Structures are given as structure tokens and as C-alpha cells.
Amino acid sequence: MVVTEIFKSIQGESSFVGLPCVFIRLTGCNLRCHWCDTAYSFYGGQNMTPDEVLGRVRELGGKLVEFTGGEPLLQKDVQPLAEQLVAEGFRVLLETSGERFVGDLPSAVVKVLDVKCPGSGESEKFCFDNLAVLERKDEIKFVIVDETDYRYALDFISKHHLHSRVDEVIFSPVFGRLNPRHLAEWILRDGLEVRMGMQIHKFIWDPETRGV
């Protein structure tokens, strides 16, 4: 596997926000979202065997682990490593762009699936087969940069009946680009039943800090 970094931090996103979590950030991504905040993971990285990755996760301690990137599903060893982590009693999350099929992952893995809005420049890349394999425990996230993105998310939720598929639908403002208050006001104005995500690690540490 090609790994950008493995570190323990406070989970900043998803419904697991605030919990200590070990992050496995894998190298490489086939999308180029305009607002991406982890472009440093596109290239480079360190070659590690799945056993080496597992050993590092054990060393860091804790029972919550997340695969992230980049796009973790570009790497074939993610599935067997996720299976091993689940077998050892870890709670495993995987954050993905939504462009790769998630149905081959172990059922126990919580899939945090992005739906790319127009402001990302990648809104045509979503794998719609994913919607059929999601479970209630999985999560769908929209990263929103403006009201056009917000309206796109509303339409997507309605058209694809997302609230009947998953318990958690998350709206997250692009950090530094959309005032969180505006997004909160739109959600309240329209009576939405969604979770607002705030990337709290960027408030705990400097937003440019890596490994947190």
C-alpha cells in the first residue's frame, strides 16, 4: 500500500465527530475537487505492507479507525485490511469520494460517501450503484461552497430518497469559502433534517496542520 500518513487525532467530521480516531491516509486520488484540502496526498507516500499498517494502528491504540485519502478505494489492499481490522474488533470508517463502488467492502465498515456538488468541479463522477448497497449506518456527505451547491444537494436528497437509505446526511461548508452561519440559516429556513458538519480539527489546530 502507498501511505501518506498514519496518525491519531480527534475525528473532525461525520457522526463520529469528537472521538479519538486513528487515520490511515492513503496516497493518490483520481479526482481534482476545486476546494480539496489534502492535495498533498495525491503523490509521494511510503510503501507499506498491510501488516505494517496494521501494526502501526495497533501501536497508536484506540478502537476507531478511518481510511481516508486521497481516495482510499484506489488501493486493492484496503478491503482485506478492513476485514482484518473488523476481525480484531476495530470500528472501521472509510471516507470516499463516491466515484468508486463501495459494495465490496465488509458490511461492518461505515462508509462515509461524498456526493460531489457542482462547486467541486467533479459532480458528474458519482457511482450511482453505491446507492443500492448503502445501509442505514452508512453516511452521505455534501461539501457545499455556495447556494448552488446547496440547491443541488436538496434535489439529490429528494430525487434519490436519501433519508430512506441512511440515517446520517451531512452538509459541510467548504472551510474558509462559505460562512457556516449562511449554511446553518439555509438549513433552518428550509426545515431540513440533516447534520451540519464543521471539520472541528480545523478549529482545534491550525487549518494547514498535517497529521491531525
PDB file of C-alpha atoms in Angstrom:
ATOM      1  CA  MET A   1       0.000   0.000   0.000  1.00  0.00           C
ATOM      2  CA  VAL A   2       1.124   3.577  -0.576  1.00  0.00           C
ATOM      3  CA  VAL A   3       0.527   5.582   2.592  1.00  0.00           C
ATOM      4  CA  THR A   4       0.767   9.345   3.037  1.00  0.00           C
ATOM      5  CA  GLU A   5       0.445   9.253   6.828  1.00  0.00           C
ATOM      6  CA  ILE A   6      -0.956   7.296   9.758  1.00  0.00           C
ATOM      7  CA  PHE A   7      -1.808   9.328  12.823  1.00  0.00           C
ATOM      8  CA  LYS A   8      -4.132   9.554  15.802  1.00  0.00           C
ATOM      9  CA  SER A   9      -6.311  12.611  16.208  1.00  0.00           C
ATOM     10  CA  ILE A  10      -9.783  13.791  17.090  1.00  0.00           C
ATOM     11  CA  GLN A  11     -12.353  12.812  14.494  1.00  0.00           C
ATOM     12  CA  GLY A  12     -13.345  16.099  12.884  1.00  0.00           C
ATOM     13  CA  GLU A  13     -16.174  15.015  10.606  1.00  0.00           C
ATOM     14  CA  SER A  14     -19.109  12.577  10.242  1.00  0.00           C
ATOM     15  CA  SER A  15     -21.393  11.476  13.087  1.00  0.00           C
ATOM     16  CA  PHE A  16     -18.266  10.263  14.912  1.00  0.00           C
ATOM     17  CA  VAL A  17     -17.016  13.824  15.359  1.00  0.00           C
ATOM     18  CA  GLY A  18     -15.134  14.439  18.593  1.00  0.00           C
ATOM     19  CA  LEU A  19     -13.955  10.859  19.110  1.00  0.00           C
ATOM     20  CA  PRO A  20     -10.285   9.822  19.170  1.00  0.00           C
ATOM     21  CA  CYS A  21      -9.539   8.074  15.878  1.00  0.00           C
ATOM     22  CA  VAL A  22      -6.579   6.557  14.038  1.00  0.00           C
ATOM     23  CA  PHE A  23      -6.443   7.799  10.457  1.00  0.00           C
ATOM     24  CA  ILE A  24      -4.879   5.835   7.611  1.00  0.00           C
ATOM     25  CA  ARG A  25      -4.396   8.418   4.852  1.00  0.00           C
ATOM     26  CA  LEU A  26      -3.630   6.617   1.612  1.00  0.00           C
ATOM     27  CA  THR A  27      -1.877   8.232  -1.339  1.00  0.00           C
ATOM     28  CA  GLY A  28      -3.488   9.018  -4.671  1.00  0.00           C
ATOM     29  CA  CYS A  29      -6.754  10.427  -5.971  1.00  0.00           C
ATOM     30  CA  ASN A  30      -8.353  10.375  -9.403  1.00  0.00           C
ATOM     31  CA  LEU A  31     -10.494  13.468  -8.759  1.00  0.00           C
ATOM     32  CA  ARG A  32      -9.420  17.097  -8.506  1.00  0.00           C
ATOM     33  CA  CYS A  33     -12.036  18.919  -6.442  1.00  0.00           C
ATOM     34  CA  HIS A  34     -11.519  22.678  -6.585  1.00  0.00           C
ATOM     35  CA  TRP A  35     -11.622  23.033  -2.792  1.00  0.00           C
ATOM     36  CA  CYS A  36      -9.566  19.938  -1.877  1.00  0.00           C
ATOM     37  CA  ASP A  37      -7.699  20.375   1.425  1.00  0.00           C
ATOM     38  CA  THR A  38      -5.497  17.261   1.173  1.00  0.00           C
ATOM     39  CA  ALA A  39      -3.852  17.678  -2.232  1.00  0.00           C
ATOM     40  CA  TYR A  40      -0.549  16.752  -0.573  1.00  0.00           C
ATOM     41  CA  SER A  41      -1.815  13.154  -0.569  1.00  0.00           C
ATOM     42  CA  PHE A  42      -2.060  12.967  -4.364  1.00  0.00           C
ATOM     43  CA  TYR A  43       1.585  11.985  -4.837  1.00  0.00           C
ATOM     44  CA  GLY A  44       4.523  10.513  -2.950  1.00  0.00           C
ATOM     45  CA  GLY A  45       3.797   8.458   0.116  1.00  0.00           C
ATOM     46  CA  GLN A  46       5.523   5.468   1.660  1.00  0.00           C
ATOM     47  CA  ASN A  47       5.186   1.851   0.569  1.00  0.00           C
ATOM     48  CA  MET A  48       3.920  -0.271   3.454  1.00  0.00           C
ATOM     49  CA  THR A  49       2.560  -3.791   3.651  1.00  0.00           C
ATOM     50  CA  PRO A  50      -0.932  -4.249   5.129  1.00  0.00           C
ATOM     51  CA  ASP A  51       0.719  -5.939   8.117  1.00  0.00           C
ATOM     52  CA  GLU A  52       2.912  -2.875   8.673  1.00  0.00           C
ATOM     53  CA  VAL A  53      -0.121  -0.605   8.520  1.00  0.00           C
ATOM     54  CA  LEU A  54      -1.979  -2.847  10.954  1.00  0.00           C
ATOM     55  CA  GLY A  55       0.994  -2.836  13.298  1.00  0.00           C
ATOM     56  CA  ARG A  56       1.114   0.950  13.312  1.00  0.00           C
ATOM     57  CA  VAL A  57      -2.613   1.152  14.035  1.00  0.00           C
ATOM     58  CA  ARG A  58      -2.180  -1.189  16.996  1.00  0.00           C
ATOM     59  CA  GLU A  59       0.718   0.915  18.300  1.00  0.00           C
ATOM     60  CA  LEU A  60      -1.336   4.113  18.243  1.00  0.00           C
ATOM     61  CA  GLY A  61      -4.129   2.497  20.251  1.00  0.00           C
ATOM     62  CA  GLY A  62      -7.855   3.011  20.362  1.00  0.00           C
ATOM     63  CA  LYS A  63     -10.676   1.218  18.602  1.00  0.00           C
ATOM     64  CA  LEU A  64     -11.860   3.695  15.951  1.00  0.00           C
ATOM     65  CA  VAL A  65     -10.009   3.671  12.619  1.00  0.00           C
ATOM     66  CA  GLU A  66     -10.682   5.587   9.403  1.00  0.00           C
ATOM     67  CA  PHE A  67      -9.381   5.035   5.891  1.00  0.00           C
ATOM     68  CA  THR A  68      -9.122   8.341   4.058  1.00  0.00           C
ATOM     69  CA  GLY A  69      -7.066   9.946   1.305  1.00  0.00           C
ATOM     70  CA  GLY A  70      -6.872  10.884  -1.407  1.00  0.00           C
ATOM     71  CA  GLU A  71      -9.216   8.141  -2.490  1.00  0.00           C
ATOM     72  CA  PRO A  72      -8.608   5.004  -0.425  1.00  0.00           C
ATOM     73  CA  LEU A  73     -10.571   2.710  -2.738  1.00  0.00           C
ATOM     74  CA  LEU A  74      -7.949   3.096  -5.462  1.00  0.00           C
ATOM     75  CA  GLN A  75      -5.784   0.674  -3.463  1.00  0.00           C
ATOM     76  CA  LYS A  76      -6.684  -3.030  -3.682  1.00  0.00           C
ATOM     77  CA  ASP A  77      -5.406  -3.920  -0.204  1.00  0.00           C
ATOM     78  CA  VAL A  78      -7.987  -1.732   1.533  1.00  0.00           C
ATOM     79  CA  GLN A  79     -10.682  -4.407   1.503  1.00  0.00           C
ATOM     80  CA  PRO A  80      -8.648  -7.238   3.117  1.00  0.00           C
ATOM     81  CA  LEU A  81      -7.074  -4.823   5.612  1.00  0.00           C
ATOM     82  CA  ALA A  82     -10.524  -3.525   6.550  1.00  0.00           C
ATOM     83  CA  GLU A  83     -11.643  -7.130   7.063  1.00  0.00           C
ATOM     84  CA  GLN A  84      -8.682  -7.751   9.365  1.00  0.00           C
ATOM     85  CA  LEU A  85      -9.356  -4.598  11.376  1.00  0.00           C
ATOM     86  CA  VAL A  86     -13.015  -5.559  11.801  1.00  0.00           C
ATOM     87  CA  ALA A  87     -11.992  -9.085  12.862  1.00  0.00           C
ATOM     88  CA  GLU A  88      -9.745  -7.572  15.552  1.00  0.00           C
ATOM     89  CA  GLY A  89     -12.605  -5.545  16.988  1.00  0.00           C
ATOM     90  CA  PHE A  90     -11.906  -2.139  15.471  1.00  0.00           C
ATOM     91  CA  ARG A  91     -14.752   0.153  14.400  1.00  0.00           C
ATOM     92  CA  VAL A  92     -13.796   0.997  10.835  1.00  0.00           C
ATOM     93  CA  LEU A  93     -14.835   4.042   8.823  1.00  0.00           C
ATOM     94  CA  LEU A  94     -13.975   4.707   5.199  1.00  0.00           C
ATOM     95  CA  GLU A  95     -14.361   8.122   3.607  1.00  0.00           C
ATOM     96  CA  THR A  96     -14.671   8.038  -0.161  1.00  0.00           C
ATOM     97  CA  SER A  97     -15.415  10.435  -2.992  1.00  0.00           C
ATOM     98  CA  GLY A  98     -18.402   8.346  -4.128  1.00  0.00           C
ATOM     99  CA  GLU A  99     -16.792   7.716  -7.505  1.00  0.00           C
ATOM    100  CA  ARG A 100     -15.678   4.168  -6.565  1.00  0.00           C
ATOM    101  CA  PHE A 101     -18.049   1.259  -5.838  1.00  0.00           C
ATOM    102  CA  VAL A 102     -18.252   0.530  -2.097  1.00  0.00           C
ATOM    103  CA  GLY A 103     -20.235  -2.708  -2.261  1.00  0.00           C
ATOM    104  CA  ASP A 104     -17.188  -4.981  -1.978  1.00  0.00           C
ATOM    105  CA  LEU A 105     -16.202  -3.638   1.440  1.00  0.00           C
ATOM    106  CA  PRO A 106     -17.130  -5.582   4.580  1.00  0.00           C
ATOM    107  CA  SER A 107     -20.645  -4.783   5.709  1.00  0.00           C
ATOM    108  CA  ALA A 108     -19.350  -3.715   9.138  1.00  0.00           C
ATOM    109  CA  VAL A 109     -17.359  -0.833   7.629  1.00  0.00           C
ATOM    110  CA  VAL A 110     -19.132   2.520   7.942  1.00  0.00           C
ATOM    111  CA  LYS A 111     -18.978   4.100   4.503  1.00  0.00           C
ATOM    112  CA  VAL A 112     -18.897   7.895   4.549  1.00  0.00           C
ATOM    113  CA  LEU A 113     -19.827   8.654   0.971  1.00  0.00           C
ATOM    114  CA  ASP A 114     -19.327  12.074  -0.587  1.00  0.00           C
ATOM    115  CA  VAL A 115     -21.714  13.338  -3.220  1.00  0.00           C
ATOM    116  CA  LYS A 116     -19.774  15.942  -5.177  1.00  0.00           C
ATOM    117  CA  CYS A 117     -21.668  19.168  -5.788  1.00  0.00           C
ATOM    118  CA  PRO A 118     -21.087  21.418  -8.841  1.00  0.00           C
ATOM    119  CA  GLY A 119     -18.694  23.675  -6.930  1.00  0.00           C
ATOM    120  CA  SER A 120     -16.241  20.777  -6.677  1.00  0.00           C
ATOM    121  CA  GLY A 121     -15.906  20.505 -10.451  1.00  0.00           C
ATOM    122  CA  GLU A 122     -16.485  16.743 -10.142  1.00  0.00           C
ATOM    123  CA  SER A 123     -20.257  16.401  -9.822  1.00  0.00           C
ATOM    124  CA  GLU A 124     -20.550  14.097 -12.843  1.00  0.00           C
ATOM    125  CA  LYS A 125     -18.345  11.374 -11.325  1.00  0.00           C
ATOM    126  CA  PHE A 126     -20.701   9.797  -8.777  1.00  0.00           C
ATOM    127  CA  CYS A 127     -21.186   5.999  -8.901  1.00  0.00           C
ATOM    128  CA  PHE A 128     -24.944   5.585  -8.596  1.00  0.00           C
ATOM    129  CA  ASP A 129     -24.623   1.849  -7.969  1.00  0.00           C
ATOM    130  CA  ASN A 130     -23.467   2.860  -4.485  1.00  0.00           C
ATOM    131  CA  LEU A 131     -26.952   3.960  -3.504  1.00  0.00           C
ATOM    132  CA  ALA A 132     -28.269   0.406  -3.747  1.00  0.00           C
ATOM    133  CA  VAL A 133     -25.664  -1.055  -1.371  1.00  0.00           C
ATOM    134  CA  LEU A 134     -25.713   1.548   1.411  1.00  0.00           C
ATOM    135  CA  GLU A 135     -27.006   0.543   4.839  1.00  0.00           C
ATOM    136  CA  ARG A 136     -28.692   2.681   7.491  1.00  0.00           C
ATOM    137  CA  LYS A 137     -25.410   3.000   9.437  1.00  0.00           C
ATOM    138  CA  ASP A 138     -23.583   4.474   6.420  1.00  0.00           C
ATOM    139  CA  GLU A 139     -23.397   8.229   5.866  1.00  0.00           C
ATOM    140  CA  ILE A 140     -23.743  10.586   2.923  1.00  0.00           C
ATOM    141  CA  LYS A 141     -21.964  13.924   2.892  1.00  0.00           C
ATOM    142  CA  PHE A 142     -22.300  17.027   0.719  1.00  0.00           C
ATOM    143  CA  VAL A 143     -19.457  19.563   0.807  1.00  0.00           C
ATOM    144  CA  ILE A 144     -21.051  22.895  -0.054  1.00  0.00           C
ATOM    145  CA  VAL A 145     -19.369  26.050  -1.323  1.00  0.00           C
ATOM    146  CA  ASP A 146     -22.398  28.202  -2.237  1.00  0.00           C
ATOM    147  CA  GLU A 147     -26.176  28.225  -2.562  1.00  0.00           C
ATOM    148  CA  THR A 148     -25.992  26.497  -5.946  1.00  0.00           C
ATOM    149  CA  ASP A 149     -24.321  23.531  -4.261  1.00  0.00           C
ATOM    150  CA  TYR A 150     -26.923  23.664  -1.501  1.00  0.00           C
ATOM    151  CA  ARG A 151     -29.787  23.504  -4.012  1.00  0.00           C
ATOM    152  CA  TYR A 152     -28.050  20.659  -5.831  1.00  0.00           C
ATOM    153  CA  ALA A 153     -27.858  18.731  -2.548  1.00  0.00           C
ATOM    154  CA  LEU A 154     -31.549  19.309  -1.820  1.00  0.00           C
ATOM    155  CA  ASP A 155     -32.500  17.997  -5.247  1.00  0.00           C
ATOM    156  CA  PHE A 156     -30.229  14.959  -4.893  1.00  0.00           C
ATOM    157  CA  ILE A 157     -31.693  14.082  -1.481  1.00  0.00           C
ATOM    158  CA  SER A 158     -35.247  14.276  -2.812  1.00  0.00           C
ATOM    159  CA  LYS A 159     -34.622  12.521  -6.129  1.00  0.00           C
ATOM    160  CA  HIS A 160     -32.753   9.588  -4.588  1.00  0.00           C
ATOM    161  CA  HIS A 161     -34.696   9.311  -1.293  1.00  0.00           C
ATOM    162  CA  LEU A 162     -31.548   9.519   0.798  1.00  0.00           C
ATOM    163  CA  HIS A 163     -33.339   9.650   4.133  1.00  0.00           C
ATOM    164  CA  SER A 164     -34.807   6.210   3.407  1.00  0.00           C
ATOM    165  CA  ARG A 165     -31.314   4.841   2.728  1.00  0.00           C
ATOM    166  CA  VAL A 166     -29.124   6.183   5.562  1.00  0.00           C
ATOM    167  CA  ASP A 167     -29.634   7.740   8.989  1.00  0.00           C
ATOM    168  CA  GLU A 168     -26.982  10.433   8.521  1.00  0.00           C
ATOM    169  CA  VAL A 169     -26.979  13.053   5.757  1.00  0.00           C
ATOM    170  CA  ILE A 170     -24.294  15.665   6.398  1.00  0.00           C
ATOM    171  CA  PHE A 171     -23.879  19.169   4.967  1.00  0.00           C
ATOM    172  CA  SER A 172     -20.383  20.590   5.396  1.00  0.00           C
ATOM    173  CA  PRO A 173     -19.372  24.128   4.344  1.00  0.00           C
ATOM    174  CA  VAL A 174     -16.093  24.487   2.470  1.00  0.00           C
ATOM    175  CA  PHE A 175     -13.736  25.831   5.130  1.00  0.00           C
ATOM    176  CA  GLY A 176     -12.863  29.477   4.505  1.00  0.00           C
ATOM    177  CA  ARG A 177     -15.123  29.732   1.453  1.00  0.00           C
ATOM    178  CA  LEU A 178     -18.687  29.512   2.797  1.00  0.00           C
ATOM    179  CA  ASN A 179     -19.658  31.221   6.040  1.00  0.00           C
ATOM    180  CA  PRO A 180     -21.041  28.412   8.257  1.00  0.00           C
ATOM    181  CA  ARG A 181     -23.767  30.739   9.502  1.00  0.00           C
ATOM    182  CA  HIS A 182     -25.171  31.011   5.979  1.00  0.00           C
ATOM    183  CA  LEU A 183     -25.407  27.247   5.627  1.00  0.00           C
ATOM    184  CA  ALA A 184     -26.994  26.941   9.081  1.00  0.00           C
ATOM    185  CA  GLU A 185     -29.573  29.572   8.177  1.00  0.00           C
ATOM    186  CA  TRP A 186     -30.457  27.828   4.913  1.00  0.00           C
ATOM    187  CA  ILE A 187     -30.900  24.505   6.754  1.00  0.00           C
ATOM    188  CA  LEU A 188     -33.152  26.101   9.381  1.00  0.00           C
ATOM    189  CA  ARG A 189     -35.078  28.147   6.818  1.00  0.00           C
ATOM    190  CA  ASP A 190     -35.913  25.043   4.798  1.00  0.00           C
ATOM    191  CA  GLY A 191     -36.600  22.756   7.758  1.00  0.00           C
ATOM    192  CA  LEU A 192     -34.038  20.169   6.722  1.00  0.00           C
ATOM    193  CA  GLU A 193     -33.312  17.060   8.774  1.00  0.00           C
ATOM    194  CA  VAL A 194     -29.574  16.972   8.100  1.00  0.00           C
ATOM    195  CA  ARG A 195     -26.456  17.153  10.239  1.00  0.00           C
ATOM    196  CA  MET A 196     -24.168  20.155   9.787  1.00  0.00           C
ATOM    197  CA  GLY A 197     -20.501  19.177   9.752  1.00  0.00           C
ATOM    198  CA  MET A 198     -17.846  21.682  10.791  1.00  0.00           C
ATOM    199  CA  GLN A 199     -14.431  19.928  10.489  1.00  0.00           C
ATOM    200  CA  ILE A 200     -13.623  20.617  14.128  1.00  0.00           C
ATOM    201  CA  HIS A 201      -9.980  19.584  13.733  1.00  0.00           C
ATOM    202  CA  LYS A 202      -9.508  22.844  11.802  1.00  0.00           C
ATOM    203  CA  PHE A 203     -10.660  24.781  14.858  1.00  0.00           C
ATOM    204  CA  ILE A 204      -8.547  22.772  17.301  1.00  0.00           C
ATOM    205  CA  TRP A 205      -5.353  23.076  15.226  1.00  0.00           C
ATOM    206  CA  ASP A 206      -4.234  25.456  12.501  1.00  0.00           C
ATOM    207  CA  PRO A 207      -6.193  24.539   9.339  1.00  0.00           C
ATOM    208  CA  GLU A 208      -2.948  23.882   7.438  1.00  0.00           C
ATOM    209  CA  THR A 209      -1.532  21.459  10.028  1.00  0.00           C
ATOM    210  CA  ARG A 210      -0.959  17.926   8.740  1.00  0.00           C
ATOM    211  CA  GLY A 211      -1.273  14.766  10.765  1.00  0.00           C
ATOM    212  CA  VAL A 212      -4.264  15.942  12.749  1.00  0.00           C
TER     213      VAL A 212
END
